[in-house]
mmCIF file of C-alpha atoms in Angstrom:
data_model
loop_
_atom_site.group_PDB
_atom_site.id
_atom_site.type_symbol
_atom_site.label_atom_id
_atom_site.label_comp_id
_atom_site.label_asym_id
_atom_site.label_seq_id
_atom_site.Cartn_x
_atom_site.Cartn_y
_atom_site.Cartn_z
ATOM 1 C CA MET A 250 -0.596 13.045 1.801
ATOM 2 C CA ALA A 251 1.034 10.457 -0.183
ATOM 3 C CA VAL A 252 1.949 13.318 -2.710
ATOM 4 C CA ALA A 253 2.870 15.292 -0.017
ATOM 5 C CA VAL A 254 5.637 12.307 1.358
ATOM 6 C CA PHE A 255 6.843 13.023 -2.315
ATOM 7 C CA LEU A 256 7.258 16.110 -2.099
ATOM 8 C CA GLY A 257 9.388 16.266 1.395
ATOM 9 C CA PHE A 258 11.547 13.459 -0.427
ATOM 10 C CA ALA A 259 12.044 15.381 -2.669
ATOM 11 C CA THR A 260 12.979 18.445 -0.942
ATOM 12 C CA VAL A 261 15.083 17.036 1.437
ATOM 13 C CA GLY A 262 16.713 15.033 -1.973
ATOM 14 C CA SER A 263 17.393 18.978 -2.872
ATOM 15 C CA SER A 264 19.702 20.139 0.075
ATOM 16 C CA ILE A 265 21.655 16.702 0.209
ATOM 17 C CA GLY A 266 22.104 17.587 -4.148
ATOM 18 C CA LEU A 267 22.951 20.664 -3.368
ATOM 19 C CA MET A 268 25.548 19.860 -0.808
ATOM 20 C CA MET A 269 27.053 17.462 -2.657
ATOM 21 C CA THR A 270 27.258 19.606 -6.202
ATOM 22 C CA GLY A 271 28.416 22.235 -4.307
ATOM 23 C CA ALA A 272 30.636 20.349 -2.818
ATOM 24 C CA PHE A 273 32.430 19.298 -5.795
ATOM 25 C CA ILE A 274 32.935 22.011 -7.299
ATOM 26 C CA ILE A 275 34.435 23.264 -4.123
ATOM 27 C CA ALA A 276 36.894 20.251 -3.959
ATOM 28 C CA MET A 277 37.611 19.943 -8.036
ATOM 29 C CA ALA A 278 38.071 23.591 -8.218
ATOM 30 C CA ALA A 279 41.124 23.734 -6.042
ATOM 31 C CA LEU A 280 42.725 21.010 -8.336
ATOM 32 C CA HIS A 281 42.448 23.937 -11.267
ATOM 33 C CA PRO A 282 40.031 21.851 -14.417
ATOM 34 C CA SER A 283 38.255 22.887 -17.290
ATOM 35 C CA ILE A 284 36.085 25.189 -16.895
ATOM 36 C CA ALA A 285 34.205 22.534 -18.879
ATOM 37 C CA ALA A 286 34.757 19.656 -15.341
ATOM 38 C CA LEU A 287 31.751 21.709 -14.209
ATOM 39 C CA GLN A 288 29.768 22.796 -16.047
ATOM 40 C CA VAL A 289 27.661 19.197 -15.318
ATOM 41 C CA ALA A 290 28.334 20.214 -11.230
ATOM 42 C CA ILE A 291 27.393 24.347 -11.979
ATOM 43 C CA VAL A 292 23.771 23.584 -13.461
ATOM 44 C CA GLY A 293 23.211 21.406 -10.638
ATOM 45 C CA VAL A 294 23.792 23.326 -8.101
ATOM 46 C CA ARG A 295 20.973 25.865 -9.593
ATOM 47 C CA PHE A 296 18.581 23.027 -10.282
ATOM 48 C CA PHE A 297 18.522 21.960 -6.175
ATOM 49 C CA GLY A 298 18.440 25.894 -5.476
ATOM 50 C CA LEU A 299 16.017 26.377 -7.420
ATOM 51 C CA SER A 300 13.918 22.356 -6.406
ATOM 52 C CA ARG A 301 14.497 23.137 -2.908
ATOM 53 C CA GLY A 302 12.007 26.070 -2.921
ATOM 54 C CA ILE A 303 9.615 24.657 -4.672
ATOM 55 C CA PHE A 304 9.270 20.689 -3.034
ATOM 56 C CA ARG A 305 9.386 22.643 0.500
ATOM 57 C CA TYR A 306 5.962 25.285 -0.968
ATOM 58 C CA GLY A 307 4.604 22.739 -2.673
ATOM 59 C CA GLU A 308 4.942 19.931 0.174
ATOM 60 C CA ARG A 309 3.076 22.421 2.550
ATOM 61 C CA LEU A 310 0.758 23.492 0.659
ATOM 62 C CA ILE A 311 -0.233 20.146 0.224
ATOM 63 C CA SER A 312 0.293 18.851 3.790
ATOM 64 C CA HIS A 313 -1.182 21.820 5.188
ATOM 65 C CA ASP A 314 -4.420 21.847 3.097
ATOM 66 C CA VAL A 315 -5.442 18.312 2.991
ATOM 67 C CA ASN A 316 -5.052 18.664 7.032
ATOM 68 C CA LEU A 317 -6.869 20.756 7.767
ATOM 69 C CA ARG A 318 -9.832 19.531 5.299
ATOM 70 C CA LEU A 319 -9.636 16.871 7.783
ATOM 71 C CA LEU A 320 -9.857 17.969 10.556
ATOM 72 C CA ALA A 321 -13.336 20.416 9.355
ATOM 73 C CA ASP A 322 -13.744 15.768 9.000
ATOM 74 C CA ILE A 323 -13.092 14.707 12.329
ATOM 75 C CA ARG A 324 -14.853 18.121 13.808
ATOM 76 C CA VAL A 325 -17.721 16.546 11.769
ATOM 77 C CA TRP A 326 -17.642 13.473 12.925
ATOM 78 C CA PHE A 327 -17.735 14.268 16.465
ATOM 79 C CA TYR A 328 -20.149 16.240 16.464
ATOM 80 C CA ASP A 329 -22.146 13.035 15.352
ATOM 81 C CA ARG A 330 -21.508 10.996 17.649
ATOM 82 C CA LEU A 331 -21.902 13.056 20.619
ATOM 83 C CA GLU A 332 -24.634 14.513 19.441
ATOM 84 C CA ILE A 333 -26.338 10.471 19.865
ATOM 85 C CA LEU A 334 -24.873 10.722 23.647
ATOM 86 C CA ALA A 335 -26.568 14.028 25.056
ATOM 87 C CA PRO A 336 -27.918 14.414 27.352
ATOM 88 C CA ALA A 337 -27.526 11.105 29.867
ATOM 89 C CA ARG A 338 -24.007 10.429 28.841
ATOM 90 C CA LEU A 339 -22.466 13.747 29.189
ATOM 91 C CA GLN A 340 -23.857 14.977 32.518
ATOM 92 C CA ARG A 341 -20.673 14.618 34.158
ATOM 93 C CA TYR A 342 -18.723 16.444 32.597
ATOM 94 C CA ARG A 343 -19.017 20.490 31.737
ATOM 95 C CA SER A 344 -19.519 22.570 29.316
ATOM 96 C CA GLY A 345 -16.187 23.313 28.863
ATOM 97 C CA ASP A 346 -14.247 20.643 28.801
ATOM 98 C CA LEU A 347 -16.994 19.453 26.178
ATOM 99 C CA LEU A 348 -16.092 23.160 23.658
ATOM 100 C CA SER A 349 -12.290 22.409 25.502
ATOM 101 C CA ARG A 350 -12.640 18.795 23.836
ATOM 102 C CA MET A 351 -14.296 19.909 20.253
ATOM 103 C CA VAL A 352 -11.722 22.520 19.565
ATOM 104 C CA ALA A 353 -8.478 22.030 20.978
ATOM 105 C CA ASP A 354 -8.224 18.026 21.006
ATOM 106 C CA VAL A 355 -9.260 17.733 17.362
ATOM 107 C CA ALA A 356 -6.732 21.025 16.658
ATOM 108 C CA ALA A 357 -4.024 18.352 18.345
ATOM 109 C CA LEU A 358 -4.456 15.988 15.771
ATOM 110 C CA GLU A 359 -3.723 18.043 12.793
ATOM 111 C CA ASN A 360 0.157 17.237 14.631
ATOM 112 C CA PHE A 361 -0.535 13.689 13.234
ATOM 113 C CA PHE A 362 -0.519 14.137 9.387
ATOM 114 C CA VAL A 363 1.690 17.455 9.323
ATOM 115 C CA ARG A 364 4.639 16.381 12.610
ATOM 116 C CA VAL A 365 4.107 12.286 12.701
ATOM 117 C CA LEU A 366 3.356 10.161 9.483
ATOM 118 C CA ALA A 367 4.661 12.874 6.313
ATOM 119 C CA PRO A 368 8.595 13.507 8.502
ATOM 120 C CA SER A 369 8.685 9.462 9.074
ATOM 121 C CA LEU A 370 8.022 8.116 5.502
ATOM 122 C CA VAL A 371 9.890 10.880 4.650
ATOM 123 C CA ALA A 372 13.155 10.281 6.555
ATOM 124 C CA VAL A 373 12.182 6.467 6.110
ATOM 125 C CA ALA A 374 13.044 7.185 1.910
ATOM 126 C CA ILE A 375 16.468 9.305 2.377
ATOM 127 C CA LEU A 376 17.830 6.649 4.087
ATOM 128 C CA LEU A 377 17.161 3.813 2.015
ATOM 129 C CA LEU A 378 18.586 7.255 -0.397
ATOM 130 C CA MET A 379 21.679 7.681 0.781
ATOM 131 C CA LEU A 380 22.177 3.901 1.344
ATOM 132 C CA GLY A 381 22.254 3.701 -2.298
ATOM 133 C CA VAL A 382 24.237 6.601 -2.772
ATOM 134 C CA LEU A 383 26.561 6.045 -0.468
ATOM 135 C CA ALA A 384 26.984 2.285 -1.167
ATOM 136 C CA ALA A 385 28.486 3.266 -5.140
ATOM 137 C CA TYR A 386 31.040 4.280 -2.817
ATOM 138 C CA HIS A 387 32.232 1.505 -0.730
ATOM 139 C CA GLU A 388 29.918 -0.275 1.853
ATOM 140 C CA LEU A 389 31.701 -0.055 5.067
ATOM 141 C CA LEU A 390 30.733 4.290 4.358
ATOM 142 C CA ALA A 391 27.103 2.986 4.017
ATOM 143 C CA ALA A 392 27.278 0.832 7.379
ATOM 144 C CA VAL A 393 28.335 3.998 8.862
ATOM 145 C CA PHE A 394 26.055 6.019 7.713
ATOM 146 C CA ALA A 395 23.725 4.706 8.957
ATOM 147 C CA ILE A 396 23.443 3.780 11.966
ATOM 148 C CA PHE A 397 24.425 6.835 13.321
ATOM 149 C CA TYR A 398 21.249 7.966 10.614
ATOM 150 C CA ILE A 399 19.579 5.226 13.154
ATOM 151 C CA ALA A 400 20.702 6.275 15.877
ATOM 152 C CA ALA A 401 19.389 9.807 15.892
ATOM 153 C CA GLY A 402 16.513 8.477 13.888
ATOM 154 C CA ILE A 403 15.119 6.468 16.918
ATOM 155 C CA GLY A 404 17.912 6.563 19.051
ATOM 156 C CA VAL A 405 17.389 9.673 20.091
ATOM 157 C CA PRO A 406 13.105 9.837 19.592
ATOM 158 C CA TRP A 407 13.081 7.135 21.910
ATOM 159 C CA ALA A 408 15.281 8.608 24.901
ATOM 160 C CA TRP A 409 12.774 11.886 24.755
ATOM 161 C CA GLN A 410 10.199 9.427 24.496
ATOM 162 C CA ARG A 411 10.995 8.147 27.139
ATOM 163 C CA LEU A 412 11.936 11.225 29.067
ATOM 164 C CA GLY A 413 8.845 13.141 28.482
ATOM 165 C CA ARG A 414 5.703 11.146 28.125
ATOM 166 C CA LYS A 415 4.692 11.742 31.388
ATOM 167 C CA ALA A 416 5.104 15.442 30.842
ATOM 168 C CA GLY A 417 3.561 15.362 27.947
ATOM 169 C CA ARG A 418 0.701 14.043 29.251
ATOM 170 C CA GLN A 419 0.265 16.392 31.767
ATOM 171 C CA LEU A 420 1.532 18.673 29.782
ATOM 172 C CA ALA A 421 -2.182 18.425 27.904
ATOM 173 C CA ASP A 422 -3.589 17.705 31.215
ATOM 174 C CA HIS A 423 -2.708 20.925 32.730
ATOM 175 C CA GLN A 424 -3.617 22.857 29.288
ATOM 176 C CA ALA A 425 -7.133 21.197 28.971
ATOM 177 C CA ALA A 426 -7.315 22.023 32.539
ATOM 178 C CA LEU A 427 -6.306 25.509 32.240
ATOM 179 C CA SER A 428 -9.217 25.868 28.669
ATOM 180 C CA ALA A 429 -11.937 24.582 30.542
ATOM 181 C CA ALA A 430 -11.458 26.680 33.687
ATOM 182 C CA LEU A 431 -11.146 30.319 31.884
ATOM 183 C CA ILE A 432 -14.432 29.116 29.904
ATOM 184 C CA ASN A 433 -16.439 27.915 32.489
ATOM 185 C CA MET A 434 -15.702 31.286 34.557
ATOM 186 C CA LEU A 435 -16.891 33.590 31.549
ATOM 187 C CA GLN A 436 -19.431 31.904 30.933
ATOM 188 C CA GLY A 437 -20.664 31.982 34.687
ATOM 189 C CA LEU A 438 -19.388 35.327 35.063
ATOM 190 C CA ALA A 439 -22.126 37.477 35.692
ATOM 191 C CA ASP A 440 -23.110 35.047 38.936
ATOM 192 C CA ILE A 441 -18.648 35.283 39.577
ATOM 193 C CA LEU A 442 -19.223 39.830 40.285
ATOM 194 C CA ILE A 443 -23.144 38.537 41.695
ATOM 195 C CA PHE A 444 -21.280 36.422 44.914
ATOM 196 C CA GLU A 445 -17.357 38.220 44.688
ATOM 197 C CA GLN A 446 -16.034 34.662 43.492
ATOM 198 C CA ALA A 447 -13.613 37.110 41.081
ATOM 199 C CA ASP A 448 -10.373 36.667 43.317
ATOM 200 C CA MET A 449 -10.416 33.763 43.406
ATOM 201 C CA ARG A 450 -12.395 32.274 40.302
ATOM 202 C CA ARG A 451 -8.560 34.083 39.375
ATOM 203 C CA GLN A 452 -6.351 32.777 41.975
ATOM 204 C CA HIS A 453 -7.658 29.461 40.867
ATOM 205 C CA LEU A 454 -7.307 30.562 37.037
ATOM 206 C CA LEU A 455 -3.316 31.493 37.575
ATOM 207 C CA ALA A 456 -2.644 28.049 39.990
ATOM 208 C CA LEU A 457 -3.385 26.430 36.765
ATOM 209 C CA GLU A 458 -1.020 28.539 34.256
ATOM 210 C CA THR A 459 1.473 28.434 36.894
ATOM 211 C CA ALA A 460 1.047 24.196 36.697
ATOM 212 C CA TRP A 461 1.254 24.351 33.233
ATOM 213 C CA TYR A 462 4.289 26.772 33.420
ATOM 214 C CA ARG A 463 6.053 24.327 34.593
ATOM 215 C CA ARG A 464 5.117 21.007 32.678
ATOM 216 C CA GLN A 465 6.069 23.649 29.473
ATOM 217 C CA ARG A 466 9.439 24.479 30.639
ATOM 218 C CA ARG A 467 10.441 20.985 31.024
ATOM 219 C CA MET A 468 9.505 19.995 28.018
ATOM 220 C CA LYS A 469 11.180 22.869 26.593
ATOM 221 C CA TRP A 470 14.293 21.337 28.687
ATOM 222 C CA LEU A 471 13.919 18.644 27.145
ATOM 223 C CA GLU A 472 13.639 19.894 23.403
ATOM 224 C CA ALA A 473 16.854 21.921 23.847
ATOM 225 C CA ALA A 474 18.773 18.341 25.110
ATOM 226 C CA GLN A 475 17.015 16.343 22.276
ATOM 227 C CA ASN A 476 18.025 18.876 20.028
ATOM 228 C CA ALA A 477 22.422 19.106 21.604
ATOM 229 C CA ALA A 478 22.235 15.528 21.264
ATOM 230 C CA MET A 479 21.318 15.327 17.106
ATOM 231 C CA THR A 480 23.420 17.983 16.547
ATOM 232 C CA LEU A 481 26.137 15.302 17.964
ATOM 233 C CA LEU A 482 25.033 12.947 16.554
ATOM 234 C CA VAL A 483 25.613 14.899 13.222
ATOM 235 C CA SER A 484 30.107 15.728 14.305
ATOM 236 C CA LEU A 485 30.272 11.803 15.083
ATOM 237 C CA THR A 486 28.462 10.812 11.846
ATOM 238 C CA VAL A 487 31.147 13.346 10.261
ATOM 239 C CA ALA A 488 34.272 12.209 12.087
ATOM 240 C CA ALA A 489 33.191 8.378 11.887
ATOM 241 C CA THR A 490 32.938 8.926 7.784
ATOM 242 C CA LEU A 491 36.392 10.535 8.082
ATOM 243 C CA ALA A 492 37.874 7.708 9.584
ATOM 244 C CA VAL A 493 36.667 5.683 7.048
ATOM 245 C CA ALA A 494 36.972 7.579 3.067
ATOM 246 C CA VAL A 495 40.627 8.774 4.136
ATOM 247 C CA PRO A 496 42.218 5.393 4.361
ATOM 248 C CA LEU A 497 40.161 4.894 1.445
ATOM 249 C CA VAL A 498 41.441 7.886 -0.123
ATOM 250 C CA ARG A 499 45.269 6.664 0.743
ATOM 251 C CA GLY A 500 44.562 3.578 -0.698
ATOM 252 C CA ASP A 501 43.378 5.010 -4.274
ATOM 253 C CA ALA A 502 39.708 3.338 -3.369
ATOM 254 C CA LEU A 503 38.237 6.758 -3.395
ATOM 255 C CA ASN A 504 38.839 10.421 -4.735
ATOM 256 C CA GLY A 505 39.465 13.017 -2.773
ATOM 257 C CA VAL A 506 36.706 15.572 -4.211
ATOM 258 C CA ASP A 507 34.187 12.163 -3.904
ATOM 259 C CA MET A 508 35.685 12.456 0.021
ATOM 260 C CA ALA A 509 35.030 16.141 0.467
ATOM 261 C CA VAL A 510 30.691 14.755 -1.720
ATOM 262 C CA ILE A 511 30.502 12.355 0.271
ATOM 263 C CA VAL A 512 31.383 13.965 3.927
ATOM 264 C CA LEU A 513 28.164 16.862 3.435
ATOM 265 C CA GLY A 514 25.782 15.018 1.165
ATOM 266 C CA VAL A 515 26.238 12.943 4.972
ATOM 267 C CA MET A 516 25.941 15.724 6.391
ATOM 268 C CA ALA A 517 22.188 16.752 4.427
ATOM 269 C CA ALA A 518 21.268 14.087 5.355
ATOM 270 C CA PHE A 519 20.229 14.841 9.205
ATOM 271 C CA GLU A 520 17.886 17.124 7.696
ATOM 272 C CA ALA A 521 15.923 14.547 7.361
ATOM 273 C CA VAL A 522 15.612 12.914 11.024
ATOM 274 C CA MET A 523 16.552 16.379 12.599
ATOM 275 C CA PRO A 524 12.273 16.773 13.543
ATOM 276 C CA LEU A 525 11.512 13.194 14.802
ATOM 277 C CA PRO A 526 12.825 14.128 18.652
ATOM 278 C CA LEU A 527 9.609 16.481 17.965
ATOM 279 C CA SER A 528 7.042 14.042 16.182
ATOM 280 C CA TRP A 529 7.783 11.952 18.573
ATOM 281 C CA GLN A 530 6.492 14.981 21.173
ATOM 282 C CA PHE A 531 3.140 15.294 18.428
ATOM 283 C CA TRP A 532 2.553 11.578 19.058
ATOM 284 C CA GLN A 533 2.203 12.093 22.160
ATOM 285 C CA HIS A 534 0.561 15.337 22.836
ATOM 286 C CA THR A 535 -1.845 13.599 19.770
ATOM 287 C CA GLN A 536 -2.720 10.313 21.854
ATOM 288 C CA ALA A 537 -3.335 12.792 25.141
ATOM 289 C CA ALA A 538 -5.524 14.726 23.101
ATOM 290 C CA ALA A 539 -7.560 11.757 21.187
ATOM 291 C CA SER A 540 -7.673 9.639 24.346
ATOM 292 C CA ARG A 541 -9.402 12.612 25.973
ATOM 293 C CA LEU A 542 -12.219 12.455 22.519
ATOM 294 C CA PHE A 543 -12.980 8.998 22.104
ATOM 295 C CA GLU A 544 -13.017 8.566 26.246
ATOM 296 C CA ILE A 545 -16.928 10.526 25.423
ATOM 297 C CA ILE A 546 -17.200 9.343 22.250
ATOM 298 C CA ASP A 547 -16.433 5.273 22.528
ATOM 299 C CA ALA A 548 -19.835 5.953 25.526
ATOM 300 C CA PRO A 549 -22.987 3.299 23.746
ATOM 301 C CA PRO A 550 -26.003 5.383 24.139
ATOM 302 C CA ALA A 551 -27.837 5.517 26.978
ATOM 303 C CA VAL A 552 -31.096 5.626 24.339
ATOM 304 C CA THR A 553 -30.761 3.944 20.819
ATOM 305 C CA ASP A 554 -33.813 3.797 18.160
ATOM 306 C CA PRO A 555 -35.199 0.548 17.488
ATOM 307 C CA PRO A 556 -33.994 -1.069 14.144
ATOM 308 C CA ASP A 557 -37.997 -0.203 12.889
ATOM 309 C CA THR A 558 -39.912 1.716 13.492
ATOM 310 C CA LEU A 559 -43.369 1.671 14.153
ATOM 311 C CA PRO A 560 -45.585 3.560 10.825
ATOM 312 C CA LEU A 561 -47.315 6.103 11.639
ATOM 313 C CA PRO A 562 -50.698 6.062 11.542
ATOM 314 C CA ALA A 563 -52.605 6.637 7.988
ATOM 315 C CA SER A 564 -54.616 9.664 10.221
ATOM 316 C CA ALA A 565 -53.528 12.713 11.750
ATOM 317 C CA PRO A 566 -50.393 11.025 14.054
ATOM 318 C CA HIS A 567 -50.823 12.083 18.173
ATOM 319 C CA LEU A 568 -47.888 11.896 19.866
ATOM 320 C CA GLN A 569 -48.144 9.710 23.305
ATOM 321 C CA PHE A 570 -46.602 8.647 25.897
ATOM 322 C CA ILE A 571 -47.336 5.646 28.713
ATOM 323 C CA HIS A 572 -45.948 4.404 31.748
ATOM 324 C CA LEU A 573 -42.983 6.175 30.405
ATOM 325 C CA SER A 574 -39.780 6.307 32.977
ATOM 326 C CA PHE A 575 -35.876 7.205 32.817
ATOM 327 C CA GLY A 576 -33.199 7.935 34.451
ATOM 328 C CA TYR A 577 -29.420 9.704 33.832
ATOM 329 C CA GLU A 578 -27.595 7.377 35.818
ATOM 330 C CA ASP A 579 -28.530 4.253 37.432
ATOM 331 C CA SER A 580 -26.865 6.071 40.988
ATOM 332 C CA GLN A 581 -29.667 8.494 40.339
ATOM 333 C CA PRO A 582 -33.043 9.139 41.185
ATOM 334 C CA LEU A 583 -35.465 8.848 37.888
ATOM 335 C CA ALA A 584 -35.821 12.429 36.360
ATOM 336 C CA LEU A 585 -39.095 10.554 35.528
ATOM 337 C CA HIS A 586 -41.852 8.051 36.487
ATOM 338 C CA ASP A 587 -44.780 6.412 34.862
ATOM 339 C CA PHE A 588 -45.083 9.211 33.286
ATOM 340 C CA ASN A 589 -48.610 9.254 30.958
ATOM 341 C CA LEU A 590 -49.419 11.983 28.249
ATOM 342 C CA THR A 591 -51.606 12.059 25.898
ATOM 343 C CA LEU A 592 -51.471 15.224 22.726
ATOM 344 C CA PRO A 593 -54.041 14.686 20.329
ATOM 345 C CA PRO A 594 -53.398 17.325 17.123
ATOM 346 C CA GLY A 595 -54.610 20.299 17.426
ATOM 347 C CA LYS A 596 -53.978 20.796 21.500
ATOM 348 C CA HIS A 597 -52.189 22.432 23.798
ATOM 349 C CA VAL A 598 -51.132 20.289 27.304
ATOM 350 C CA ALA A 599 -49.390 23.355 29.184
ATOM 351 C CA VAL A 600 -47.022 20.546 31.857
ATOM 352 C CA ILE A 601 -46.001 22.110 35.151
ATOM 353 C CA GLY A 602 -43.734 21.587 38.180
ATOM 354 C CA ALA A 603 -40.751 22.786 40.727
ATOM 355 C CA SER A 604 -37.469 22.226 38.229
ATOM 356 C CA GLY A 605 -36.060 19.037 38.603
ATOM 357 C CA ALA A 606 -38.937 18.039 38.077
ATOM 358 C CA GLY A 607 -38.548 16.853 34.891
ATOM 359 C CA LYS A 608 -39.360 19.251 32.431
ATOM 360 C CA SER A 609 -36.668 19.917 30.036
ATOM 361 C CA THR A 610 -36.231 15.998 30.268
ATOM 362 C CA LEU A 611 -39.473 15.477 28.932
ATOM 363 C CA VAL A 612 -39.472 18.119 25.775
ATOM 364 C CA ASN A 613 -35.741 16.017 25.186
ATOM 365 C CA LEU A 614 -36.850 13.044 25.063
#
């Protein structure tokens, strides 16, 4: 991830370099200089134009490779934690809900590494880079840039987070409910058709889908609003930069060509903060998905193995239950009560009983 963040920083840095060198060539060309005065900038445009694509490709390749490896590890880790909770702690969850958490909620965690962590670190690195570059021209230019850049990188995402927090959590909950209902319907399709409940289940799915669509629509409206706010801040930054730079040019404290370079460099730097409002949205979605995962795996196992197990007997081992009692929930009657069983090696024992008598519980134990 550190390499991916560096490549992301290099990508945006190349964009800034491309805009600044391009602005230098255009502004200098208006003064009709010797071609030799533009040679370095021309080479810079070629370098930054090529390196931007190379760095972006490398960043995408490495970040997604690391992310997919992490997701694979998380899935195995979640299943290992889930296995020790079965069956007692999982009785109150529907199979569709468990499957949705294992697949959809784990998949939602990929947003944290690629769309939350990396863009935030890149934005901080670009801020430091631009402060150093602008301070070399004039400290006031660096101060103006820092104010608007921080407003775009923190203020807009904060407002977005405040307005979209409830909608984001509701969207995750509705999506999970829709997935669980669809899986349960497919798993029980035969019974649904036999009892002629297909229309009712279809209406239930449509109602869940409509609720999910409304939450999605609200999130899209909020996304459009934050995009407009970011665009407005970029324009205000350019206007504020010009308001500071023009007097400096008139007072011979700044070169006119440098003013064009600074303005386009400032505009290009905002590429680093453009993903941040969406990053905060993904952070909310990731938090909701993670909370659904930890809601299950944080539960203590109903049965824990002793730290020191008894050694196997020297002779052929046999299986024995002595006064065994077991229940799934404290509020429910025991599935097995004062049960005794001895199963010597080489012998067969038939366990019979009505449905719910505890046969599967006994086998699981």
